[in-house]
Amino acid sequence: MLVLKNIDVFYGNVHAVKKVSLHVDQGEIVALIGGNGAGKSTLLNTISGLIRARRGEIIFEGRQINKQKPDKIVKSGISQVPERRLVFKPLSVEDNLLLGSYHRYSFGKSSSIARDVEEIFAMFPVLAERRKQMAGNLSGGEQQMLAIGRALMARPRLLLLDEPSMGLAPAVSQMIFRHIFKLRDELGATVLLVEQNARSALKISDRGYVLETGRVIVQGTSRELMQNNDVQRAYLGREQESVSQ
Ligand code: ATP
């Protein structure tokens, strides 16, 4: 579904992503793990068109997208949930969701949009209870659910999630991971998941890539990565949490 070939990204002279190649197949959850500054967010922002790769190719469903603008990339079926959630805090929960579907209005699809809002509320009932409240008043976990719901309102075929567990209490982040797993299991979503919480990410994913200083240093099935000594030492050693599916 998604193929990255030899992607290089720079910020001025800083070479943040170095010759990264990876792929995501339809229906997979693929984890991209790595420490601070490894280049994970840069890579997601490059896929969604917010940052331009200097070299390399990004192919989504057979079409090259690395020269397309972000709005075109959303239309072609990729939605990103940004790091730190970034919901529109002064707006209501419902309006945040509606904004996620803005490009669909031009097609006169407002009744299907209303149906989708109700589906998001069915998936995250806590949001339904707060539909008229300001998003800024939600807890961190609720804002993460809203950010995921907003991305789903674009009806993506590929969902990019940037550190959904960041800043959340362990129990709340586990609930978010369970929701991500359900998205794939029950809705058939395809997910590229960036996480520093390697153990939880590998538990719910099918395959993974480990990024270190901009390079992919190990890749494999999530089970293989969990058993890899280097990955265990560097990324799993001190984490005590686990996700029960
Ligand atoms: P984190 O988990 O801490 O967000 P990350 O793996 O997502 O880390 P990136 O944020 O992609 O890493 O950063 C990759 C590298 O690019 C780092 O060296 C970072 O300092 C650098 N970088 C990121 N954004 C910029 C920017 N706007 N300008 C200059 N350098 C940047």
PDB file of N, CA and C in Angstrom, residues 135-231:
ATOM      1  N   ALA A 135     -12.946  21.285  23.170  1.00  0.00           N
ATOM      2  CA  ALA A 135     -11.947  20.212  23.139  1.00  0.00           C
ATOM      3  C   ALA A 135     -10.835  20.453  24.156  1.00  0.00           C
ATOM      4  N   GLY A 136     -10.538  21.732  24.422  1.00  0.00           N
ATOM      5  CA  GLY A 136      -9.470  22.056  25.363  1.00  0.00           C
ATOM      6  C   GLY A 136      -9.762  21.589  26.777  1.00  0.00           C
ATOM      7  N   ASN A 137     -11.046  21.313  27.077  1.00  0.00           N
ATOM      8  CA  ASN A 137     -11.388  20.857  28.426  1.00  0.00           C
ATOM      9  C   ASN A 137     -11.313  19.341  28.587  1.00  0.00           C
ATOM     10  N   LEU A 138     -11.021  18.625  27.514  1.00  0.00           N
ATOM     11  CA  LEU A 138     -10.915  17.161  27.619  1.00  0.00           C
ATOM     12  C   LEU A 138      -9.596  16.773  28.287  1.00  0.00           C
ATOM     13  N   SER A 139      -9.571  15.574  28.857  1.00  0.00           N
ATOM     14  CA  SER A 139      -8.319  15.046  29.409  1.00  0.00           C
ATOM     15  C   SER A 139      -7.376  14.686  28.245  1.00  0.00           C
ATOM     16  N   GLY A 140      -6.120  14.386  28.583  1.00  0.00           N
ATOM     17  CA  GLY A 140      -5.152  14.027  27.540  1.00  0.00           C
ATOM     18  C   GLY A 140      -5.601  12.819  26.731  1.00  0.00           C
ATOM     19  N   GLY A 141      -6.097  11.793  27.419  1.00  0.00           N
ATOM     20  CA  GLY A 141      -6.540  10.576  26.729  1.00  0.00           C
ATOM     21  C   GLY A 141      -7.730  10.858  25.825  1.00  0.00           C
ATOM     22  N   GLU A 142      -8.647  11.686  26.321  1.00  0.00           N
ATOM     23  CA  GLU A 142      -9.829  12.024  25.505  1.00  0.00           C
ATOM     24  C   GLU A 142      -9.427  12.850  24.284  1.00  0.00           C
ATOM     25  N   GLN A 143      -8.449  13.752  24.480  1.00  0.00           N
ATOM     26  CA  GLN A 143      -7.984  14.541  23.328  1.00  0.00           C
ATOM     27  C   GLN A 143      -7.319  13.637  22.292  1.00  0.00           C
ATOM     28  N   GLN A 144      -6.625  12.585  22.768  1.00  0.00           N
ATOM     29  CA  GLN A 144      -6.005  11.648  21.819  1.00  0.00           C
ATOM     30  C   GLN A 144      -7.080  10.909  21.030  1.00  0.00           C
ATOM     31  N   MET A 145      -8.163  10.496  21.728  1.00  0.00           N
ATOM     32  CA  MET A 145      -9.265   9.831  21.019  1.00  0.00           C
ATOM     33  C   MET A 145      -9.882  10.784  19.991  1.00  0.00           C
ATOM     34  N   LEU A 146     -10.017  12.058  20.395  1.00  0.00           N
ATOM     35  CA  LEU A 146     -10.591  13.050  19.470  1.00  0.00           C
ATOM     36  C   LEU A 146      -9.678  13.235  18.252  1.00  0.00           C
ATOM     37  N   ALA A 147      -8.378  13.288  18.497  1.00  0.00           N
ATOM     38  CA  ALA A 147      -7.443  13.462  17.371  1.00  0.00           C
ATOM     39  C   ALA A 147      -7.513  12.258  16.422  1.00  0.00           C
ATOM     40  N   ILE A 148      -7.664  11.062  16.985  1.00  0.00           N
ATOM     41  CA  ILE A 148      -7.797   9.869  16.128  1.00  0.00           C
ATOM     42  C   ILE A 148      -9.131   9.926  15.383  1.00  0.00           C
ATOM     43  N   GLY A 149     -10.183  10.287  16.121  1.00  0.00           N
ATOM     44  CA  GLY A 149     -11.513  10.394  15.495  1.00  0.00           C
ATOM     45  C   GLY A 149     -11.509  11.415  14.369  1.00  0.00           C
ATOM     46  N   ARG A 150     -10.852  12.548  14.594  1.00  0.00           N
ATOM     47  CA  ARG A 150     -10.791  13.588  13.555  1.00  0.00           C
ATOM     48  C   ARG A 150     -10.076  13.063  12.311  1.00  0.00           C
ATOM     49  N   ALA A 151      -8.988  12.321  12.521  1.00  0.00           N
ATOM     50  CA  ALA A 151      -8.272  11.758  11.363  1.00  0.00           C
ATOM     51  C   ALA A 151      -9.154  10.743  10.632  1.00  0.00           C
ATOM     52  N   LEU A 152      -9.929   9.964  11.386  1.00  0.00           N
ATOM     53  CA  LEU A 152     -10.790   8.953  10.743  1.00  0.00           C
ATOM     54  C   LEU A 152     -11.908   9.595   9.929  1.00  0.00           C
ATOM     55  N   MET A 153     -12.289  10.840  10.300  1.00  0.00           N
ATOM     56  CA  MET A 153     -13.361  11.524   9.572  1.00  0.00           C
ATOM     57  C   MET A 153     -12.989  11.795   8.112  1.00  0.00           C
ATOM     58  N   ALA A 154     -11.708  11.750   7.802  1.00  0.00           N
ATOM     59  CA  ALA A 154     -11.290  11.925   6.397  1.00  0.00           C
ATOM     60  C   ALA A 154     -11.441  10.609   5.633  1.00  0.00           C
ATOM     61  N   ARG A 155     -11.919   9.562   6.310  1.00  0.00           N
ATOM     62  CA  ARG A 155     -12.040   8.222   5.714  1.00  0.00           C
ATOM     63  C   ARG A 155     -10.727   7.752   5.092  1.00  0.00           C
ATOM     64  N   PRO A 156      -9.661   7.758   5.886  1.00  0.00           N
ATOM     65  CA  PRO A 156      -8.359   7.370   5.319  1.00  0.00           C
ATOM     66  C   PRO A 156      -8.280   5.878   5.065  1.00  0.00           C
ATOM     67  N   ARG A 157      -7.458   5.503   4.107  1.00  0.00           N
ATOM     68  CA  ARG A 157      -7.134   4.081   3.957  1.00  0.00           C
ATOM     69  C   ARG A 157      -5.851   3.768   4.718  1.00  0.00           C
ATOM     70  N   LEU A 158      -5.049   4.804   4.963  1.00  0.00           N
ATOM     71  CA  LEU A 158      -3.839   4.636   5.774  1.00  0.00           C
ATOM     72  C   LEU A 158      -3.824   5.727   6.857  1.00  0.00           C
ATOM     73  N   LEU A 159      -3.643   5.275   8.098  1.00  0.00           N
ATOM     74  CA  LEU A 159      -3.617   6.197   9.227  1.00  0.00           C
ATOM     75  C   LEU A 159      -2.185   6.282   9.761  1.00  0.00           C
ATOM     76  N   LEU A 160      -1.673   7.519   9.879  1.00  0.00           N
ATOM     77  CA  LEU A 160      -0.334   7.728  10.436  1.00  0.00           C
ATOM     78  C   LEU A 160      -0.504   8.256  11.858  1.00  0.00           C
ATOM     79  N   LEU A 161       0.039   7.536  12.832  1.00  0.00           N
ATOM     80  CA  LEU A 161      -0.131   7.953  14.229  1.00  0.00           C
ATOM     81  C   LEU A 161       1.223   8.326  14.813  1.00  0.00           C
ATOM     82  N   ASP A 162       1.347   9.579  15.284  1.00  0.00           N
ATOM     83  CA  ASP A 162       2.628  10.042  15.816  1.00  0.00           C
ATOM     84  C   ASP A 162       2.579  10.057  17.343  1.00  0.00           C
ATOM     85  N   GLU A 163       3.220   9.086  17.951  1.00  0.00           N
ATOM     86  CA  GLU A 163       3.345   8.970  19.408  1.00  0.00           C
ATOM     87  C   GLU A 163       2.026   9.168  20.151  1.00  0.00           C
ATOM     88  N   PRO A 164       1.035   8.310  19.878  1.00  0.00           N
ATOM     89  CA  PRO A 164      -0.259   8.497  20.544  1.00  0.00           C
ATOM     90  C   PRO A 164      -0.210   8.350  22.057  1.00  0.00           C
ATOM     91  N   SER A 165       0.822   7.692  22.599  1.00  0.00           N
ATOM     92  CA  SER A 165       0.852   7.498  24.058  1.00  0.00           C
ATOM     93  C   SER A 165       1.592   8.623  24.788  1.00  0.00           C
ATOM     94  N   MET A 166       2.133   9.564  24.015  1.00  0.00           N
ATOM     95  CA  MET A 166       2.974  10.596  24.645  1.00  0.00           C
ATOM     96  C   MET A 166       2.217  11.386  25.727  1.00  0.00           C
ATOM     97  N   GLY A 167       2.828  11.460  26.888  1.00  0.00           N
ATOM     98  CA  GLY A 167       2.275  12.284  27.963  1.00  0.00           C
ATOM     99  C   GLY A 167       1.039  11.703  28.634  1.00  0.00           C
ATOM    100  N   LEU A 168       0.691  10.465  28.330  1.00  0.00           N
ATOM    101  CA  LEU A 168      -0.500   9.882  28.948  1.00  0.00           C
ATOM    102  C   LEU A 168      -0.090   8.928  30.068  1.00  0.00           C
ATOM    103  N   ALA A 169      -0.933   8.834  31.085  1.00  0.00           N
ATOM    104  CA  ALA A 169      -0.685   7.873  32.171  1.00  0.00           C
ATOM    105  C   ALA A 169      -0.692   6.463  31.573  1.00  0.00           C
ATOM    106  N   PRO A 170       0.069   5.523  32.158  1.00  0.00           N
ATOM    107  CA  PRO A 170       0.180   4.183  31.563  1.00  0.00           C
ATOM    108  C   PRO A 170      -1.181   3.523  31.271  1.00  0.00           C
ATOM    109  N   ALA A 171      -2.122   3.626  32.189  1.00  0.00           N
ATOM    110  CA  ALA A 171      -3.407   2.950  31.963  1.00  0.00           C
ATOM    111  C   ALA A 171      -4.139   3.581  30.776  1.00  0.00           C
ATOM    112  N   VAL A 172      -4.017   4.904  30.652  1.00  0.00           N
ATOM    113  CA  VAL A 172      -4.698   5.600  29.549  1.00  0.00           C
ATOM    114  C   VAL A 172      -4.019   5.255  28.225  1.00  0.00           C
ATOM    115  N   SER A 173      -2.690   5.207  28.237  1.00  0.00           N
ATOM    116  CA  SER A 173      -2.017   4.901  26.975  1.00  0.00           C
ATOM    117  C   SER A 173      -2.333   3.470  26.546  1.00  0.00           C
ATOM    118  N   GLN A 174      -2.482   2.563  27.496  1.00  0.00           N
ATOM    119  CA  GLN A 174      -2.843   1.182  27.119  1.00  0.00           C
ATOM    120  C   GLN A 174      -4.229   1.134  26.487  1.00  0.00           C
ATOM    121  N   MET A 175      -5.128   1.973  27.007  1.00  0.00           N
ATOM    122  CA  MET A 175      -6.465   2.021  26.417  1.00  0.00           C
ATOM    123  C   MET A 175      -6.387   2.529  24.972  1.00  0.00           C
ATOM    124  N   ILE A 176      -5.530   3.536  24.747  1.00  0.00           N
ATOM    125  CA  ILE A 176      -5.355   4.062  23.385  1.00  0.00           C
ATOM    126  C   ILE A 176      -4.789   2.963  22.474  1.00  0.00           C
ATOM    127  N   PHE A 177      -3.798   2.204  22.963  1.00  0.00           N
ATOM    128  CA  PHE A 177      -3.237   1.117  22.144  1.00  0.00           C
ATOM    129  C   PHE A 177      -4.310   0.074  21.817  1.00  0.00           C
ATOM    130  N   ARG A 178      -5.179  -0.201  22.794  1.00  0.00           N
ATOM    131  CA  ARG A 178      -6.246  -1.186  22.513  1.00  0.00           C
ATOM    132  C   ARG A 178      -7.185  -0.662  21.429  1.00  0.00           C
ATOM    133  N   HIS A 179      -7.458   0.660  21.474  1.00  0.00           N
ATOM    134  CA  HIS A 179      -8.315   1.250  20.435  1.00  0.00           C
ATOM    135  C   HIS A 179      -7.658   1.115  19.057  1.00  0.00           C
ATOM    136  N   ILE A 180      -6.343   1.340  19.011  1.00  0.00           N
ATOM    137  CA  ILE A 180      -5.639   1.257  17.718  1.00  0.00           C
ATOM    138  C   ILE A 180      -5.733  -0.172  17.184  1.00  0.00           C
ATOM    139  N   PHE A 181      -5.541  -1.131  18.092  1.00  0.00           N
ATOM    140  CA  PHE A 181      -5.630  -2.534  17.685  1.00  0.00           C
ATOM    141  C   PHE A 181      -7.034  -2.848  17.141  1.00  0.00           C
ATOM    142  N   LYS A 182      -8.045  -2.299  17.828  1.00  0.00           N
ATOM    143  CA  LYS A 182      -9.429  -2.535  17.381  1.00  0.00           C
ATOM    144  C   LYS A 182      -9.712  -1.897  16.020  1.00  0.00           C
ATOM    145  N   LEU A 183      -9.089  -0.741  15.775  1.00  0.00           N
ATOM    146  CA  LEU A 183      -9.297  -0.066  14.486  1.00  0.00           C
ATOM    147  C   LEU A 183      -8.916  -0.992  13.342  1.00  0.00           C
ATOM    148  N   ARG A 184      -7.805  -1.687  13.529  1.00  0.00           N
ATOM    149  CA  ARG A 184      -7.352  -2.613  12.500  1.00  0.00           C
ATOM    150  C   ARG A 184      -8.227  -3.869  12.487  1.00  0.00           C
ATOM    151  N   ASP A 185      -8.490  -4.381  13.697  1.00  0.00           N
ATOM    152  CA  ASP A 185      -9.195  -5.659  13.809  1.00  0.00           C
ATOM    153  C   ASP A 185     -10.644  -5.558  13.364  1.00  0.00           C
ATOM    154  N   GLU A 186     -11.308  -4.484  13.763  1.00  0.00           N
ATOM    155  CA  GLU A 186     -12.747  -4.387  13.484  1.00  0.00           C
ATOM    156  C   GLU A 186     -13.059  -3.550  12.249  1.00  0.00           C
ATOM    157  N   LEU A 187     -12.217  -2.555  11.953  1.00  0.00           N
ATOM    158  CA  LEU A 187     -12.510  -1.699  10.794  1.00  0.00           C
ATOM    159  C   LEU A 187     -11.590  -1.975   9.611  1.00  0.00           C
ATOM    160  N   GLY A 188     -10.593  -2.831   9.844  1.00  0.00           N
ATOM    161  CA  GLY A 188      -9.666  -3.148   8.752  1.00  0.00           C
ATOM    162  C   GLY A 188      -8.719  -2.012   8.409  1.00  0.00           C
ATOM    163  N   ALA A 189      -8.499  -1.093   9.365  1.00  0.00           N
ATOM    164  CA  ALA A 189      -7.622   0.049   9.081  1.00  0.00           C
ATOM    165  C   ALA A 189      -6.171  -0.413   8.903  1.00  0.00           C
ATOM    166  N   THR A 190      -5.415   0.364   8.140  1.00  0.00           N
ATOM    167  CA  THR A 190      -3.977   0.141   7.987  1.00  0.00           C
ATOM    168  C   THR A 190      -3.282   1.280   8.735  1.00  0.00           C
ATOM    169  N   VAL A 191      -2.295   0.928   9.559  1.00  0.00           N
ATOM    170  CA  VAL A 191      -1.735   1.932  10.472  1.00  0.00           C
ATOM    171  C   VAL A 191      -0.211   1.922  10.441  1.00  0.00           C
ATOM    172  N   LEU A 192       0.381   3.108  10.323  1.00  0.00           N
ATOM    173  CA  LEU A 192       1.815   3.269  10.558  1.00  0.00           C
ATOM    174  C   LEU A 192       1.937   4.048  11.863  1.00  0.00           C
ATOM    175  N   LEU A 193       2.516   3.386  12.863  1.00  0.00           N
ATOM    176  CA  LEU A 193       2.499   3.893  14.233  1.00  0.00           C
ATOM    177  C   LEU A 193       3.909   4.250  14.688  1.00  0.00           C
ATOM    178  N   VAL A 194       4.128   5.526  14.987  1.00  0.00           N
ATOM    179  CA  VAL A 194       5.409   5.967  15.538  1.00  0.00           C
ATOM    180  C   VAL A 194       5.312   5.957  17.054  1.00  0.00           C
ATOM    181  N   GLU A 195       6.265   5.343  17.722  1.00  0.00           N
ATOM    182  CA  GLU A 195       6.193   5.254  19.184  1.00  0.00           C
ATOM    183  C   GLU A 195       7.560   5.200  19.843  1.00  0.00           C
ATOM    184  N   GLN A 196       7.673   5.862  20.992  1.00  0.00           N
ATOM    185  CA  GLN A 196       8.842   5.639  21.853  1.00  0.00           C
ATOM    186  C   GLN A 196       8.568   4.491  22.814  1.00  0.00           C
ATOM    187  N   ASN A 197       7.281   4.237  23.065  1.00  0.00           N
ATOM    188  CA  ASN A 197       6.896   3.127  23.935  1.00  0.00           C
ATOM    189  C   ASN A 197       6.953   1.835  23.108  1.00  0.00           C
ATOM    190  N   ALA A 198       8.187   1.333  22.950  1.00  0.00           N
ATOM    191  CA  ALA A 198       8.422   0.247  21.994  1.00  0.00           C
ATOM    192  C   ALA A 198       7.668  -1.021  22.363  1.00  0.00           C
ATOM    193  N   ARG A 199       7.645  -1.347  23.635  1.00  0.00           N
ATOM    194  CA  ARG A 199       7.025  -2.614  24.033  1.00  0.00           C
ATOM    195  C   ARG A 199       5.539  -2.641  23.647  1.00  0.00           C
ATOM    196  N   SER A 200       4.826  -1.568  23.992  1.00  0.00           N
ATOM    197  CA  SER A 200       3.393  -1.537  23.686  1.00  0.00           C
ATOM    198  C   SER A 200       3.161  -1.493  22.178  1.00  0.00           C
ATOM    199  N   ALA A 201       3.996  -0.734  21.477  1.00  0.00           N
ATOM    200  CA  ALA A 201       3.827  -0.638  20.022  1.00  0.00           C
ATOM    201  C   ALA A 201       4.055  -1.999  19.366  1.00  0.00           C
ATOM    202  N   LEU A 202       5.084  -2.711  19.823  1.00  0.00           N
ATOM    203  CA  LEU A 202       5.381  -4.012  19.198  1.00  0.00           C
ATOM    204  C   LEU A 202       4.319  -5.049  19.554  1.00  0.00           C
ATOM    205  N   LYS A 203       3.692  -4.878  20.708  1.00  0.00           N
ATOM    206  CA  LYS A 203       2.641  -5.840  21.097  1.00  0.00           C
ATOM    207  C   LYS A 203       1.422  -5.780  20.190  1.00  0.00           C
ATOM    208  N   ILE A 204       1.096  -4.589  19.693  1.00  0.00           N
ATOM    209  CA  ILE A 204      -0.118  -4.502  18.876  1.00  0.00           C
ATOM    210  C   ILE A 204       0.187  -4.498  17.376  1.00  0.00           C
ATOM    211  N   SER A 205       1.477  -4.466  17.006  1.00  0.00           N
ATOM    212  CA  SER A 205       1.791  -4.333  15.571  1.00  0.00           C
ATOM    213  C   SER A 205       2.171  -5.679  14.960  1.00  0.00           C
ATOM    214  N   ASP A 206       2.172  -5.719  13.628  1.00  0.00           N
ATOM    215  CA  ASP A 206       2.561  -6.931  12.902  1.00  0.00           C
ATOM    216  C   ASP A 206       4.048  -6.922  12.606  1.00  0.00           C
ATOM    217  N   ARG A 207       4.539  -5.752  12.175  1.00  0.00           N
ATOM    218  CA  ARG A 207       5.950  -5.627  11.835  1.00  0.00           C
ATOM    219  C   ARG A 207       6.470  -4.319  12.397  1.00  0.00           C
ATOM    220  N   GLY A 208       7.785  -4.187  12.383  1.00  0.00           N
ATOM    221  CA  GLY A 208       8.335  -2.943  12.895  1.00  0.00           C
ATOM    222  C   GLY A 208       9.673  -2.602  12.276  1.00  0.00           C
ATOM    223  N   TYR A 209      10.028  -1.323  12.402  1.00  0.00           N
ATOM    224  CA  TYR A 209      11.327  -0.804  11.971  1.00  0.00           C
ATOM    225  C   TYR A 209      11.904  -0.030  13.151  1.00  0.00           C
ATOM    226  N   VAL A 210      13.197  -0.200  13.376  1.00  0.00           N
ATOM    227  CA  VAL A 210      13.858   0.580  14.428  1.00  0.00           C
ATOM    228  C   VAL A 210      14.709   1.638  13.751  1.00  0.00           C
ATOM    229  N   LEU A 211      14.449   2.885  14.141  1.00  0.00           N
ATOM    230  CA  LEU A 211      15.165   4.014  13.542  1.00  0.00           C
ATOM    231  C   LEU A 211      16.163   4.555  14.563  1.00  0.00           C
ATOM    232  N   GLU A 212      17.401   4.748  14.136  1.00  0.00           N
ATOM    233  CA  GLU A 212      18.407   5.342  15.023  1.00  0.00           C
ATOM    234  C   GLU A 212      19.171   6.372  14.221  1.00  0.00           C
ATOM    235  N   THR A 213      19.278   7.586  14.754  1.00  0.00           N
ATOM    236  CA  THR A 213      19.905   8.729  14.058  1.00  0.00           C
ATOM    237  C   THR A 213      19.593   8.729  12.550  1.00  0.00           C
ATOM    238  N   GLY A 214      18.308   8.612  12.259  1.00  0.00           N
ATOM    239  CA  GLY A 214      17.836   8.769  10.884  1.00  0.00           C
ATOM    240  C   GLY A 214      17.901   7.534  10.008  1.00  0.00           C
ATOM    241  N   ARG A 215      18.487   6.444  10.509  1.00  0.00           N
ATOM    242  CA  ARG A 215      18.607   5.223   9.685  1.00  0.00           C
ATOM    243  C   ARG A 215      17.782   4.089  10.251  1.00  0.00           C
ATOM    244  N   VAL A 216      17.285   3.225   9.364  1.00  0.00           N
ATOM    245  CA  VAL A 216      16.655   1.984   9.826  1.00  0.00           C
ATOM    246  C   VAL A 216      17.799   1.028  10.170  1.00  0.00           C
ATOM    247  N   ILE A 217      17.862   0.618  11.451  1.00  0.00           N
ATOM    248  CA  ILE A 217      18.967  -0.279  11.842  1.00  0.00           C
ATOM    249  C   ILE A 217      18.506  -1.732  11.973  1.00  0.00           C
ATOM    250  N   VAL A 218      17.237  -1.945  12.263  1.00  0.00           N
ATOM    251  CA  VAL A 218      16.698  -3.306  12.324  1.00  0.00           C
ATOM    252  C   VAL A 218      15.262  -3.258  11.824  1.00  0.00           C
ATOM    253  N   GLN A 219      14.845  -4.326  11.185  1.00  0.00           N
ATOM    254  CA  GLN A 219      13.432  -4.452  10.813  1.00  0.00           C
ATOM    255  C   GLN A 219      13.034  -5.918  10.917  1.00  0.00           C
ATOM    256  N   GLY A 220      11.745  -6.170  11.039  1.00  0.00           N
ATOM    257  CA  GLY A 220      11.304  -7.560  11.121  1.00  0.00           C
ATOM    258  C   GLY A 220       9.887  -7.626  11.628  1.00  0.00           C
ATOM    259  N   THR A 221       9.420  -8.839  11.878  1.00  0.00           N
ATOM    260  CA  THR A 221       8.097  -8.953  12.492  1.00  0.00           C
ATOM    261  C   THR A 221       8.225  -8.423  13.918  1.00  0.00           C
ATOM    262  N   SER A 222       7.109  -8.016  14.483  1.00  0.00           N
ATOM    263  CA  SER A 222       7.176  -7.442  15.830  1.00  0.00           C
ATOM    264  C   SER A 222       7.662  -8.489  16.821  1.00  0.00           C
ATOM    265  N   ARG A 223       7.299  -9.736  16.583  1.00  0.00           N
ATOM    266  CA  ARG A 223       7.765 -10.814  17.460  1.00  0.00           C
ATOM    267  C   ARG A 223       9.296 -10.941  17.387  1.00  0.00           C
ATOM    268  N   GLU A 224       9.821 -10.888  16.151  1.00  0.00           N
ATOM    269  CA  GLU A 224      11.288 -10.954  15.995  1.00  0.00           C
ATOM    270  C   GLU A 224      11.970  -9.797  16.715  1.00  0.00           C
ATOM    271  N   LEU A 225      11.395  -8.604  16.560  1.00  0.00           N
ATOM    272  CA  LEU A 225      12.026  -7.434  17.185  1.00  0.00           C
ATOM    273  C   LEU A 225      11.995  -7.539  18.701  1.00  0.00           C
ATOM    274  N   MET A 226      10.908  -8.084  19.244  1.00  0.00           N
ATOM    275  CA  MET A 226      10.828  -8.217  20.705  1.00  0.00           C
ATOM    276  C   MET A 226      11.849  -9.217  21.233  1.00  0.00           C
ATOM    277  N   GLN A 227      12.247 -10.164  20.353  1.00  0.00           N
ATOM    278  CA  GLN A 227      13.223 -11.166  20.796  1.00  0.00           C
ATOM    279  C   GLN A 227      14.660 -10.779  20.460  1.00  0.00           C
ATOM    280  N   ASN A 228      14.828  -9.694  19.710  1.00  0.00           N
ATOM    281  CA  ASN A 228      16.167  -9.255  19.300  1.00  0.00           C
ATOM    282  C   ASN A 228      16.919  -8.642  20.501  1.00  0.00           C
ATOM    283  N   ASN A 229      18.101  -9.160  20.767  1.00  0.00           N
ATOM    284  CA  ASN A 229      18.853  -8.728  21.961  1.00  0.00           C
ATOM    285  C   ASN A 229      19.120  -7.220  21.970  1.00  0.00           C
ATOM    286  N   ASP A 230      19.520  -6.668  20.800  1.00  0.00           N
ATOM    287  CA  ASP A 230      19.835  -5.235  20.758  1.00  0.00           C
ATOM    288  C   ASP A 230      18.589  -4.397  21.022  1.00  0.00           C
ATOM    289  N   VAL A 231      17.478  -4.831  20.420  1.00  0.00           N
ATOM    290  CA  VAL A 231      16.227  -4.085  20.623  1.00  0.00           C
ATOM    291  C   VAL A 231      15.814  -4.186  22.095  1.00  0.00           C
TER     292      VAL A 231
END
